[in-house]
Amino acid sequence: MISMKEIGRICGIAESTVSKALNGRPGIKAETRNRVIEVAAKYGYQPNAMVECMQTGRSRSIGIACNNFQDPFTGLALDGVHETLHQFGYDSYVIRWDKLVEDHAELLSRFARRRVDGLLLFPTARPPEQSHIAQLHAFHNPVVLIDQLWRGGEFDYVGSDNRGGMAALVELLISQGFRKIGAVTYPGVSSGEERKQGFLDTMFKYNLPVDARSLLEIRDAREAYVEIRKLLAGDARPEALLCFNDFFATDALNAALDLGLRVPEDLAVTGFGNLPFAEKLRPHLTSVDQRIFELGERAARLLLDRIDGRETGPRRRIILPATPVIRDSSRLPLIHNRRTAL
Amino acid sequence: MISMKEIGRICGIAESTVSKALNGRPGIKAETRNRVIEVAAKYGYQPNAMVECMQTGRSRSIGIACNNFQDPFTGLALDGVHETLHQFGYDSYVIRWDKLVEDHAELLSRFARRRVDGLLLFPTARPPEQSHIAQLHAFHNPVVLIDQLWRGGEFDYVGSDNRGGMAALVELLISQGFRKIGAVTYPGVSSGEERKQGFLDTMFKYNLPVDARSLLEIRDAREAYVEIRKLLAGDARPEALLCFNDFFATDALNAALDLGLRVPEDLAVTGFGNLPFAEKLRPHLTSVDQRIFELGERAARLLLDRIDGRETGPRRRIILPATPVIRDSSRLPLIHNRRTAL
DNA sequence: AAAATCTTTTCAAGTACTTGACAAACGACT
DNA sequence: AGTCGTTTGTCAAGTACTTGAAAAGATTTT
């Protein structure tokens, strides 16, 4: 890769003159400027981003930590994040939590050595430890959390109205006549707790009992199918099962199908997140739309606003609305409608 | 972020002494060294990766271009790529083709300014233009293609045995008694052509006719469901439909279901790729396993081998085996078995 | 005490680039 | 010819760090 110094040597002028020529600064003869530009193009000159970083103290890059690249939620949000980053001329380094969650210091160290201008943190598989939070506070640059709130961590946050979205969903199901409603929860992460609360609050609001046996806590996503199937095969089977996310809902649909249950006649199933595949499922999955792409965009935007000093106030919490999308998996045919007066 | 110069000032010594102390070089009093290390730890010193790049000419980072982060194939492969990158202490910049495919020069320019040590290119949505290939050849650092071969481009390549995998699948279906076999192809990308050839060759080998009407070319993935449904609703409906990938297969399953067809009794459906969701579909989807994670690992490994000079030979083509995984979507119950003598 | 030896630290240069100060060269005017 | 302003280009410093040579300091030997 050719440098300004070499271009200067080729043109027979000082490198600082080359700098002025290429950056459109005044004080350069048009003839000299054109010649420099010509040579630069010929040899494919590209300015060295490292130098810019050393001079300005800004790398125009951010660090992203996410669980892995396979999760559709992560993928969709990352697309949103990169949409915004690209607009602002930023690039990103992505490191996976599942690879470095054990060695939090190593993760931060790598980002620090790269001199990233800020951090964007996706949900962790396990709740973050206090020592990790302390290390992040010691990190000089802005930090934005996406989708998962950290207890005790005073960071900017962009997430969904999990409680409100779930509450709205429960209300819709109740208005359709469902009464025996169960839920598959994912404790430990903030979004799981919020969705569970939205469910419980709304059931309480309408004086509907919640059978403890139909409140399923999943701690390891790999166990979801088996646990849900056990629930559906037993006496406590509800009329509707509200799942923490669309994956659990897929497992619920499959478990129901494998048990010979009809969805939604024997069991209504709902997810959360409204991931792209929800529409591809049969029956089409009812879910709560989270505007995931926008979640990514807003998180990146907030981070860049902090970095560039457009946002200087106290910690922000941006909450996007979450709206239920009713599809076949919870939509009873008229003939089956359980609607009754409340 | 504290620098060596500042540490030197704090300790009352020259920055070059700090450098020697922190890098374990000889000629430093133990007392001085310990004091430097102590101060460095106290202020959270981290070496500046930019400087290392300027001195060595290596950034220990690579550039990755992929369509988007939502595609499960991309996600799984990216996980493999990052697994290997992490082992070797490399980081990556990811830029999306779908954002910059129009402005190929801008994409390369951004990678060049960041001084990435090499490029890893995922499949493009559209076949790459010759001018793009020329620009890549002008790029001084190693380039590795993953999953998609570029006509006219002499690049390293890591992909699957698409033809062999498809041929093996067809043979298995034929041995089960299927005769009227159709295919949903994706022309334009090399993997699509190879899978199609594997299908046609094997049908020819067993003297089985291929009905042109049941050879469906999909150019835009969004049209897949509608086109497949048209095929299945018409006279040319085959006994088995071999799809280019698991997404088309999902569309085929849905189209069959929506038309009231039983799978696999009325129609067998197969995919390609064996993405994680293939097992979650009902019926479980027969697919051809591509070892996608390993594909990513090998591609990254090859790129790093080129960068670090462990691999210096001519262009390499690494082909991983592709093996059919027969599941319910193509497994006829015994009572329906169409097996006949060939 | 001076010289020799060894240890420890500093110096200078190099990586790519920007920036403001400064110096030539030029023509116009007195 | 000398002064002035303008144009055009050079110089030096600064960003963080490494490297080998040189210098300084400490210790030992003569």
Tab-separated table of N, CA and C in Angstrom, chain B residues 81-195:
chain	number	residue	atom	x	y	z
B	81	VAL	N	-16.027	-19.006	11.490
B	81	VAL	CA	-14.954	-18.072	11.133
B	81	VAL	C	-14.370	-17.432	12.393
B	82	HIS	N	-15.256	-16.942	13.252
B	82	HIS	CA	-14.785	-16.227	14.438
B	82	HIS	C	-14.127	-17.162	15.444
B	83	GLU	N	-14.564	-18.411	15.446
B	83	GLU	CA	-13.914	-19.391	16.312
B	83	GLU	C	-12.417	-19.449	15.972
B	84	THR	N	-12.146	-19.559	14.683
B	84	THR	CA	-10.756	-19.645	14.240
B	84	THR	C	-10.024	-18.314	14.413
B	85	LEU	N	-10.669	-17.232	14.033
B	85	LEU	CA	-10.036	-15.919	14.172
B	85	LEU	C	-9.611	-15.697	15.617
B	86	HIS	N	-10.506	-16.057	16.527
B	86	HIS	CA	-10.240	-15.833	17.942
B	86	HIS	C	-9.014	-16.624	18.402
B	87	GLN	N	-8.931	-17.866	17.924
B	87	GLN	CA	-7.782	-18.698	18.284
B	87	GLN	C	-6.464	-18.044	17.870
B	88	PHE	N	-6.490	-17.360	16.744
B	88	PHE	CA	-5.255	-16.782	16.225
B	88	PHE	C	-5.073	-15.322	16.620
B	89	GLY	N	-5.985	-14.823	17.446
B	89	GLY	CA	-5.850	-13.456	17.919
B	89	GLY	C	-6.207	-12.406	16.876
B	90	TYR	N	-7.010	-12.783	15.926
B	90	TYR	CA	-7.452	-11.828	14.908
B	90	TYR	C	-8.853	-11.319	15.223
B	91	ASP	N	-9.154	-10.128	14.723
B	91	ASP	CA	-10.512	-9.602	14.791
B	91	ASP	C	-11.001	-9.362	13.367
B	92	SER	N	-12.274	-9.043	13.249
B	92	SER	CA	-12.811	-8.861	11.896
B	92	SER	C	-13.714	-7.644	11.803
B	93	TYR	N	-13.705	-7.046	10.624
B	93	TYR	CA	-14.704	-6.055	10.243
B	93	TYR	C	-15.667	-6.740	9.292
B	94	VAL	N	-16.946	-6.587	9.548
B	94	VAL	CA	-17.931	-7.173	8.649
B	94	VAL	C	-18.686	-6.062	7.936
B	95	ILE	N	-18.750	-6.163	6.632
B	95	ILE	CA	-19.549	-5.222	5.845
B	95	ILE	C	-20.534	-6.033	5.019
B	96	ARG	N	-21.744	-5.504	4.876
B	96	ARG	CA	-22.774	-6.275	4.177
B	96	ARG	C	-22.805	-5.979	2.691
B	97	TRP	N	-22.805	-7.021	1.900
B	97	TRP	CA	-22.903	-6.868	0.455
B	97	TRP	C	-24.160	-6.084	0.094
B	98	ASP	N	-25.280	-6.452	0.716
B	98	ASP	CA	-26.545	-5.871	0.261
B	98	ASP	C	-26.554	-4.357	0.464
B	99	LYS	N	-25.618	-3.863	1.271
B	99	LYS	CA	-25.542	-2.422	1.472
B	99	LYS	C	-24.569	-1.797	0.477
B	100	LEU	N	-23.567	-2.544	0.100
B	100	LEU	CA	-22.507	-1.944	-0.706
B	100	LEU	C	-22.225	-2.666	-2.011
B	101	VAL	N	-23.137	-3.572	-2.393
B	101	VAL	CA	-22.841	-4.318	-3.603
B	101	VAL	C	-22.805	-3.371	-4.804
B	102	GLU	N	-23.569	-2.299	-4.710
B	102	GLU	CA	-23.590	-1.332	-5.812
B	102	GLU	C	-22.238	-0.644	-5.916
B	103	ASP	N	-21.675	-0.344	-4.769
B	103	ASP	CA	-20.445	0.432	-4.765
B	103	ASP	C	-19.295	-0.424	-4.244
B	104	HIS	N	-18.893	-1.331	-5.106
B	104	HIS	CA	-17.866	-2.281	-4.749
B	104	HIS	C	-16.570	-1.577	-4.363
B	105	ALA	N	-16.243	-0.526	-5.079
B	105	ALA	CA	-14.998	0.196	-4.807
B	105	ALA	C	-15.010	0.786	-3.402
B	106	GLU	N	-16.154	1.296	-2.996
B	106	GLU	CA	-16.283	1.879	-1.665
B	106	GLU	C	-16.042	0.807	-0.602
B	107	LEU	N	-16.578	-0.393	-0.830
B	107	LEU	CA	-16.376	-1.488	0.117
B	107	LEU	C	-14.898	-1.816	0.259
B	108	LEU	N	-14.240	-1.990	-0.874
B	108	LEU	CA	-12.816	-2.319	-0.827
B	108	LEU	C	-12.015	-1.178	-0.227
B	109	SER	N	-12.428	0.027	-0.538
B	109	SER	CA	-11.725	1.192	-0.016
B	109	SER	C	-11.786	1.221	1.507
B	110	ARG	N	-12.950	0.886	2.044
B	110	ARG	CA	-13.065	0.903	3.501
B	110	ARG	C	-12.180	-0.156	4.131
B	111	PHE	N	-12.169	-1.346	3.513
B	111	PHE	CA	-11.285	-2.388	4.034
B	111	PHE	C	-9.829	-1.969	3.919
B	112	ALA	N	-9.496	-1.340	2.802
B	112	ALA	CA	-8.105	-0.947	2.570
B	112	ALA	C	-7.669	0.118	3.572
B	113	ARG	N	-8.547	1.087	3.830
B	113	ARG	CA	-8.192	2.132	4.795
B	113	ARG	C	-7.964	1.554	6.185
B	114	ARG	N	-8.731	0.512	6.499
B	114	ARG	CA	-8.557	-0.141	7.797
B	114	ARG	C	-7.337	-1.063	7.781
B	115	ARG	N	-6.746	-1.220	6.625
B	115	ARG	CA	-5.539	-2.025	6.476
B	115	ARG	C	-5.759	-3.474	6.916
B	116	VAL	N	-6.905	-4.042	6.526
B	116	VAL	CA	-7.162	-5.441	6.871
B	116	VAL	C	-6.120	-6.326	6.183
B	117	ASP	N	-5.797	-7.432	6.835
B	117	ASP	CA	-4.748	-8.313	6.318
B	117	ASP	C	-5.256	-9.289	5.265
B	118	GLY	N	-6.580	-9.375	5.114
B	118	GLY	CA	-7.127	-10.297	4.132
B	118	GLY	C	-8.630	-10.140	4.043
B	119	LEU	N	-9.216	-10.777	3.036
B	119	LEU	CA	-10.664	-10.671	2.832
B	119	LEU	C	-11.304	-12.044	2.789
B	120	LEU	N	-12.485	-12.130	3.391
B	120	LEU	CA	-13.279	-13.347	3.356
B	120	LEU	C	-14.618	-12.971	2.737
B	121	LEU	N	-14.929	-13.574	1.597
B	121	LEU	CA	-16.122	-13.147	0.867
B	121	LEU	C	-17.191	-14.222	0.854
B	122	PHE	N	-18.338	-13.894	1.390
B	122	PHE	CA	-19.494	-14.781	1.353
B	122	PHE	C	-20.182	-14.649	0.001
B	123	PRO	N	-21.148	-15.541	-0.262
B	123	PRO	CA	-21.844	-15.459	-1.549
B	123	PRO	C	-22.519	-14.104	-1.737
B	124	THR	N	-22.480	-13.631	-2.963
B	124	THR	CA	-23.181	-12.395	-3.299
B	124	THR	C	-24.595	-12.754	-3.734
B	125	ALA	N	-25.497	-11.785	-3.614
B	125	ALA	CA	-26.872	-12.032	-4.048
B	125	ALA	C	-26.902	-12.189	-5.563
B	126	ARG	N	-26.134	-11.322	-6.253
B	126	ARG	CA	-26.048	-11.420	-7.705
B	126	ARG	C	-24.642	-11.829	-8.099
B	127	PRO	N	-24.490	-12.435	-9.271
B	127	PRO	CA	-23.138	-12.822	-9.699
B	127	PRO	C	-22.257	-11.583	-9.755
B	128	PRO	N	-21.013	-11.692	-9.294
B	128	PRO	CA	-20.116	-10.536	-9.277
B	128	PRO	C	-19.727	-10.119	-10.685
B	129	GLU	N	-19.575	-8.819	-10.887
B	129	GLU	CA	-19.177	-8.323	-12.199
B	129	GLU	C	-17.675	-8.482	-12.383
B	130	GLN	N	-17.262	-8.504	-13.636
B	130	GLN	CA	-15.840	-8.664	-13.942
B	130	GLN	C	-15.017	-7.520	-13.369
B	131	SER	N	-15.590	-6.321	-13.372
B	131	SER	CA	-14.832	-5.175	-12.859
B	131	SER	C	-14.563	-5.347	-11.360
B	132	HIS	N	-15.527	-5.945	-10.661
B	132	HIS	CA	-15.325	-6.181	-9.236
B	132	HIS	C	-14.198	-7.179	-9.017
B	133	ILE	N	-14.200	-8.211	-9.841
B	133	ILE	CA	-13.161	-9.228	-9.717
B	133	ILE	C	-11.793	-8.608	-9.981
B	134	ALA	N	-11.757	-7.707	-10.966
B	134	ALA	CA	-10.484	-7.042	-11.269
B	134	ALA	C	-10.020	-6.218	-10.075
B	135	GLN	N	-10.948	-5.520	-9.456
B	135	GLN	CA	-10.578	-4.720	-8.280
B	135	GLN	C	-10.037	-5.601	-7.169
B	136	LEU	N	-10.640	-6.786	-7.020
B	136	LEU	CA	-10.177	-7.682	-5.972
B	136	LEU	C	-8.783	-8.207	-6.273
B	137	HIS	N	-8.516	-8.418	-7.553
B	137	HIS	CA	-7.178	-8.878	-7.910
B	137	HIS	C	-6.135	-7.805	-7.611
B	138	ALA	N	-6.574	-6.543	-7.715
B	138	ALA	CA	-5.647	-5.451	-7.430
B	138	ALA	C	-5.417	-5.300	-5.928
B	139	PHE	N	-6.306	-5.876	-5.142
B	139	PHE	CA	-6.158	-5.836	-3.691
B	139	PHE	C	-4.960	-6.700	-3.318
B	140	HIS	N	-4.039	-6.121	-2.604
B	140	HIS	CA	-2.766	-6.807	-2.398
B	140	HIS	C	-2.857	-8.016	-1.483
B	141	ASN	N	-3.815	-8.032	-0.576
B	141	ASN	CA	-3.845	-9.093	0.437
B	141	ASN	C	-4.666	-10.296	-0.005
B	142	PRO	N	-4.472	-11.421	0.692
B	142	PRO	CA	-5.175	-12.651	0.316
B	142	PRO	C	-6.696	-12.505	0.357
B	143	VAL	N	-7.351	-13.207	-0.538
B	143	VAL	CA	-8.811	-13.219	-0.615
B	143	VAL	C	-9.273	-14.673	-0.621
B	144	VAL	N	-10.244	-15.002	0.211
B	144	VAL	CA	-10.805	-16.357	0.226
B	144	VAL	C	-12.307	-16.269	0.012
B	145	LEU	N	-12.803	-17.071	-0.916
B	145	LEU	CA	-14.244	-17.143	-1.159
B	145	LEU	C	-14.825	-18.300	-0.362
B	146	ILE	N	-16.039	-18.116	0.119
B	146	ILE	CA	-16.678	-19.172	0.860
B	146	ILE	C	-18.011	-19.512	0.212
B	147	ASP	N	-18.190	-20.785	-0.121
B	147	ASP	CA	-19.454	-21.340	-0.610
B	147	ASP	C	-19.814	-20.950	-2.034
B	148	GLN	N	-19.211	-19.883	-2.551
B	148	GLN	CA	-19.564	-19.472	-3.908
B	148	GLN	C	-18.310	-19.259	-4.747
B	149	LEU	N	-18.239	-19.954	-5.863
B	149	LEU	CA	-17.111	-19.840	-6.775
B	149	LEU	C	-17.402	-18.719	-7.762
B	150	TRP	N	-16.365	-17.936	-8.068
B	150	TRP	CA	-16.575	-16.830	-9.010
B	150	TRP	C	-15.952	-17.178	-10.347
B	151	ARG	N	-16.779	-17.110	-11.363
B	151	ARG	CA	-16.286	-17.391	-12.692
B	151	ARG	C	-15.247	-16.353	-13.076
B	152	GLY	N	-14.071	-16.803	-13.450
B	152	GLY	CA	-13.059	-15.858	-13.906
B	152	GLY	C	-12.204	-15.287	-12.791
B	153	GLY	N	-12.537	-15.621	-11.555
B	153	GLY	CA	-11.729	-15.115	-10.455
B	153	GLY	C	-10.839	-16.204	-9.901
B	154	GLU	N	-9.558	-15.920	-9.860
B	154	GLU	CA	-8.608	-16.925	-9.395
B	154	GLU	C	-8.361	-16.756	-7.914
B	155	PHE	N	-9.366	-17.099	-7.109
B	155	PHE	CA	-9.232	-16.919	-5.672
B	155	PHE	C	-9.267	-18.262	-4.951
B	156	ASP	N	-8.714	-18.274	-3.750
B	156	ASP	CA	-8.886	-19.438	-2.893
B	156	ASP	C	-10.371	-19.617	-2.609
B	157	TYR	N	-10.753	-20.856	-2.402
B	157	TYR	CA	-12.180	-21.143	-2.268
B	157	TYR	C	-12.397	-22.276	-1.279
B	158	VAL	N	-13.373	-22.109	-0.411
B	158	VAL	CA	-13.783	-23.187	0.488
B	158	VAL	C	-15.273	-23.389	0.299
B	159	GLY	N	-15.658	-24.579	-0.082
B	159	GLY	CA	-17.070	-24.837	-0.348
B	159	GLY	C	-17.437	-26.287	-0.101
B	160	SER	N	-18.648	-26.629	-0.507
B	160	SER	CA	-19.153	-27.990	-0.299
B	160	SER	C	-19.175	-28.754	-1.610
B	161	ASP	N	-19.215	-30.047	-1.478
B	161	ASP	CA	-19.353	-30.904	-2.654
B	161	ASP	C	-20.825	-30.927	-3.057
B	162	ASN	N	-21.252	-29.813	-3.660
B	162	ASN	CA	-22.670	-29.655	-3.978
B	162	ASN	C	-23.167	-30.730	-4.931
B	163	ARG	N	-22.367	-30.989	-5.957
B	163	ARG	CA	-22.784	-31.962	-6.957
B	163	ARG	C	-22.871	-33.355	-6.345
B	164	GLY	N	-21.836	-33.717	-5.618
B	164	GLY	CA	-21.811	-35.045	-5.011
B	164	GLY	C	-22.901	-35.223	-3.970
B	165	GLY	N	-23.127	-34.183	-3.174
B	165	GLY	CA	-24.157	-34.266	-2.144
B	165	GLY	C	-25.529	-34.450	-2.753
B	166	MET	N	-25.783	-33.683	-3.813
B	166	MET	CA	-27.084	-33.789	-4.461
B	166	MET	C	-27.227	-35.145	-5.152
B	167	ALA	N	-26.160	-35.598	-5.773
B	167	ALA	CA	-26.202	-36.902	-6.444
B	167	ALA	C	-26.520	-38.011	-5.434
B	168	ALA	N	-25.873	-37.948	-4.276
B	168	ALA	CA	-26.114	-38.967	-3.259
B	168	ALA	C	-27.565	-38.930	-2.796
B	169	LEU	N	-28.095	-37.733	-2.676
B	169	LEU	CA	-29.489	-37.589	-2.245
B	169	LEU	C	-30.433	-38.197	-3.279
B	170	VAL	N	-30.178	-37.882	-4.541
B	170	VAL	CA	-31.039	-38.405	-5.604
B	170	VAL	C	-30.991	-39.930	-5.608
B	171	GLU	N	-29.803	-40.491	-5.455
B	171	GLU	CA	-29.682	-41.955	-5.449
B	171	GLU	C	-30.503	-42.555	-4.317
B	172	LEU	N	-30.446	-41.904	-3.150
B	172	LEU	CA	-31.209	-42.416	-2.013
B	172	LEU	C	-32.707	-42.391	-2.303
B	173	LEU	N	-33.162	-41.310	-2.914
B	173	LEU	CA	-34.589	-41.208	-3.226
B	173	LEU	C	-34.979	-42.270	-4.245
B	174	ILE	N	-34.123	-42.452	-5.259
B	174	ILE	CA	-34.413	-43.454	-6.285
B	174	ILE	C	-34.477	-44.846	-5.653
B	175	SER	N	-33.549	-45.110	-4.738
B	175	SER	CA	-33.528	-46.438	-4.101
B	175	SER	C	-34.765	-46.648	-3.239
B	176	GLN	N	-35.395	-45.535	-2.831
B	176	GLN	CA	-36.642	-45.663	-2.068
B	176	GLN	C	-37.833	-45.856	-2.997
B	177	GLY	N	-37.606	-45.729	-4.284
B	177	GLY	CA	-38.677	-45.980	-5.222
B	177	GLY	C	-39.229	-44.742	-5.909
B	178	PHE	N	-38.708	-43.591	-5.575
B	178	PHE	CA	-39.193	-42.381	-6.250
B	178	PHE	C	-38.716	-42.381	-7.702
B	179	ARG	N	-39.586	-41.943	-8.590
B	179	ARG	CA	-39.237	-41.892	-10.012
B	179	ARG	C	-39.484	-40.507	-10.597
B	180	LYS	N	-40.655	-39.976	-10.340
B	180	LYS	CA	-40.963	-38.629	-10.855
B	180	LYS	C	-40.412	-37.608	-9.869
B	181	ILE	N	-39.199	-37.127	-10.186
B	181	ILE	CA	-38.522	-36.222	-9.254
B	181	ILE	C	-38.327	-34.856	-9.898
B	182	GLY	N	-38.716	-33.832	-9.184
B	182	GLY	CA	-38.530	-32.464	-9.667
B	182	GLY	C	-37.528	-31.733	-8.800
B	183	ALA	N	-37.168	-30.538	-9.210
B	183	ALA	CA	-36.179	-29.775	-8.445
B	183	ALA	C	-36.499	-28.283	-8.497
B	184	VAL	N	-36.189	-27.621	-7.411
B	184	VAL	CA	-36.288	-26.162	-7.352
B	184	VAL	C	-34.861	-25.628	-7.322
B	185	THR	N	-34.476	-24.946	-8.381
B	185	THR	CA	-33.077	-24.524	-8.499
B	185	THR	C	-32.935	-23.024	-8.290
B	186	TYR	N	-31.686	-22.626	-8.090
B	186	TYR	CA	-31.377	-21.210	-7.882
B	186	TYR	C	-30.216	-20.870	-8.796
B	187	PRO	N	-30.525	-20.456	-10.009
B	187	PRO	CA	-29.462	-20.236	-10.991
B	187	PRO	C	-28.690	-18.961	-10.670
B	188	GLY	N	-27.522	-18.876	-11.211
B	188	GLY	CA	-26.752	-17.644	-11.036
B	188	GLY	C	-25.618	-17.817	-10.063
B	189	VAL	N	-25.845	-18.529	-8.965
B	189	VAL	CA	-24.735	-18.777	-8.051
B	189	VAL	C	-24.176	-20.162	-8.340
B	190	SER	N	-22.889	-20.328	-8.108
B	190	SER	CA	-22.218	-21.571	-8.488
B	190	SER	C	-22.804	-22.771	-7.755
B	191	SER	N	-23.151	-22.590	-6.474
B	191	SER	CA	-23.675	-23.737	-5.733
B	191	SER	C	-25.001	-24.195	-6.340
B	192	GLY	N	-25.785	-23.244	-6.846
B	192	GLY	CA	-27.052	-23.595	-7.473
B	192	GLY	C	-26.839	-24.432	-8.721
B	193	GLU	N	-25.870	-24.007	-9.524
B	193	GLU	CA	-25.587	-24.738	-10.756
B	193	GLU	C	-25.076	-26.146	-10.449
B	194	GLU	N	-24.201	-26.226	-9.448
B	194	GLU	CA	-23.609	-27.520	-9.118
B	194	GLU	C	-24.661	-28.501	-8.606
B	195	ARG	N	-25.558	-28.007	-7.755
B	195	ARG	CA	-26.596	-28.899	-7.232
B	195	ARG	C	-27.525	-29.347	-8.349
